[in-house]
C-alpha cells in the first residue's frame, strides 16, 4: 500500500488532537496501517502543536522536511511556518483566520500579510486550499468545529486512503454526542469548500 | 469502565504509547504502581491512577522519584508485580535506591520505566539512560513502536521474576507520544496482597552483605546476557553483507530506508530491543557475516562502544561506525530522511535527496513560544516581585525551578536567571547569596517544593543563609497535566482518605524566620509584603497562594468576569508590555482584551495608570 504522509499544525487548544484521532480511527475501520506522532506537553500553554500521521506501509511515524504529501494548518501563520515540511507536489489546506501570537502584540515581530502568505504557499506547492475556516465552523454551529471542517477538506482531496463515509462513521460513534450534528455539518462544509477551491 | 481495562483479547485499539504501556502493565497483572509525574511519561501514570480508582490496582503519586522507587521496592519485595515510572532525569533522583536495589533484587516482578527525551521537547537535558543499565547492572528493554511497547511490558515482568531483579523499560518521547494500533491481549489476574519474608543477610545492605550481593549481581548479568542472546527482541531482519545495528525508533527509520533504497538483498538489520546486557554472541556472529557495519542509535554511542569492543575481541577488522562528523550525531533526535541519507552514504548507494522547497523568500515570522495562561497566578506573582525589587532598588538574581513558572523566563517578565534541576532554586540561592552581594530571590512551585525544595530549605536555615524564597503554591502539579501533590486537597479529585500538608506549617517547622502568605491577585498588598521579605536578613519565605487558573477552570471553580479596555485608555500599553497576558491583542493599534480568554484576574486593571481596564458589565 502506498504511504501517505500528513502533517497537521495548530495552536494549542485548536482541537488538532481530535482531528488526528478521527482520521486514524477512520483508517482503522478498514485496517489501513496508521501511525501518528505528536508533540504535546506545552500544548495547553499556547504554543505550536504538530502531529505527523503516516498512512500505509511504513514503520516510521515522523515526517522529515519536504516529505509531507499534505499539510493541514489550523492557523495561517503556522501553516506558513510548516512550509519546510512540504515539497512542490504537496497539497496544503489552511484556515485563513489568524490567531496572532503574543509576540506580535508586544512588537516582537509582524504578522505576515495573508495575500502574500497564500502567494508564497501556492508558488511552492501543487495546490493550496485556503478559506476562513472559522466562518465555516460557526456556520456549522460551533467555532470549535474548525478541526472537522479541515478534515472535510482533507478527505475531499482524496490524497489519504480514508473515505468520507468512514470519517462520518467515526464522527457519529466517537465524537461527543452533543456535537455530532455540528461535526457532520462542519465536515460537509469543509468538503464542499475544498471541492470549490 | 476505563478503556484500558477492556477484557476483549484480539480487539484493536488506537492507543497513545503511554496508554499502550499502561495496558501492557494491566495485561501483565501489575498490582502496585508509583510515580512522580514527568513529561513524556505523565499519561502513563495518569491512566494507572484512573484505573486504580475503579479496580484493585494500587497506585500512588510519590513526592519525588526516589520516594516512588523506594515505595515500589517495598511492594516488589513483598512479591507484588510492581511498576514505577518517571522521566529520564527522574531516574537521577531515584538513582540512589536503584543502584543498591540492583544488589538486593526483588521477589515480585518490578519494571521501572524511564522515558528519555531526545531533542528535549520538554526537558532540561537529553541524557541517555541506557547507561543506567550498565551502571546498575540491570537489564534494559527498548521498544521500537507503540505496539511493541505494550508487548514488552509483560515480557519485562517475566524477565524480572526470572532474574529476581528490577528491569528497566526505556522509551523515548517518540514512543510515549506516538499513537498506533494495538491488539489487546489477555489480562492476567492481579495479586494484590503479598508477604515479606525476613532475610536480613540478603536485605540489609551492610558491607558484609553487599559484598556477597555484588557477586550475585555479576552472576545475574551473565544470566541476563544468555537471555538477551536468545531474546525475541534482538532479531535480525534481511540478509546481505552490509550490517545495520539499531534500536528504539531508529529501527523504524532504518527499516524504511532499506526498503526505499532498494537494498533489501544487500543489507541486514540487527534490531536490539534487549540492550543491556548486550547480546554478545549474537552480535559477534552478526559482525562475522558483514563487510561493513553501521550503528544507528539516538543519543550516545552506547551500542557502538560495545560492538566495537566485541569486534576487537574477535580480531575483526571490518569498518564499524555510528557517531561521527560525516555520520550520525549525538545531538537531538533522528528522522527518516536523515537515516536514509546516512545509510546511502555509508554503503555507497546512489541516492539523491528530493529537493527541499526554497523558503528563503518567506518573510521572518513572529515566534509563538508557549506562554503562561491568561490569568495564571504566576504572572501576578512575578510582576509583584519585580515591582518590589525595583522599588527597593536592589540588584537581583532569580534562581527558578521546574514547572509552568519556568516560562516566566521569557520577556517581558524575564523572571528567571538560573535553573538546573528540580529543587535547585532553593539550594543554588544559598551559593549565589554567599558568593555575591546581590539580592537573591528564588521561585519554586508547590509540587517541586515537596519534591526536593524542603531539604534545600532546611540546609539554608541551618547554614544561616540570606535570601528570599517565593513558593508559588497553585495547589496542583500543573505543568505535567494537573497531578496531585501532598499540598493538594484531594476532594478536588473526588477522592478521600488522603492526608494534606500545609506548606506554611512545613516552612515554619523548618525554622524560617520570616514567612508571609500572599494572594498574588492583590497586587499592592503583595508588593508590600515582598518588600518586607526582601529586607529581612536571613531566609525569608513568601507563599503565594492562588489555584492554577487552568485547573480551577477544569474544576468549574472559576468565576469568570472578563475585563475590557474602556475609552479612558491613553494607549501607553503598560498592561501589554509588562505582563504579556495572552488575553491582550492589538486592534487598530489599540489594546483590546479577548473576553473569551480573559478570566478576570484583574491584575492588568491594577497596573493601568489610567484605571482604564474595567469589568465587562453585560457579558454577551
Ligand atoms: S496551567 Fe496553571 S500554572 Fe500552568 S501556566 Fe496555566 S494557569 Fe499557570
Short mmCIF file of C-alpha atoms in Angstrom, two decimals, chain B residues 2 32 92 145 158 165 248 338 348 388 412 433 530 539 541 601:
data_model
loop_
_atom_site.label_atom_id
_atom_site.label_comp_id
_atom_site.label_asym_id
_atom_site.label_seq_id
_atom_site.Cartn_x
_atom_site.Cartn_y
_atom_site.Cartn_z
CA UNK B 2 -11.70 2.67 31.72
CA UNK B 32 1.16 -1.77 42.56
CA UNK B 92 18.80 10.60 38.51
CA UNK B 145 6.92 1.06 18.30
CA UNK B 158 8.52 -12.19 33.41
CA UNK B 165 15.78 -8.12 39.89
CA UNK B 248 14.23 2.09 19.51
CA UNK B 338 18.42 11.74 7.82
CA UNK B 348 27.65 3.97 -1.26
CA UNK B 388 9.03 45.18 44.86
CA UNK B 412 8.58 40.80 29.13
CA UNK B 433 23.80 34.78 48.03
CA UNK B 530 7.51 41.11 49.31
CA UNK B 539 15.96 33.18 54.96
CA UNK B 541 9.71 32.84 52.53
CA UNK B 601 -7.77 38.04 37.49
#
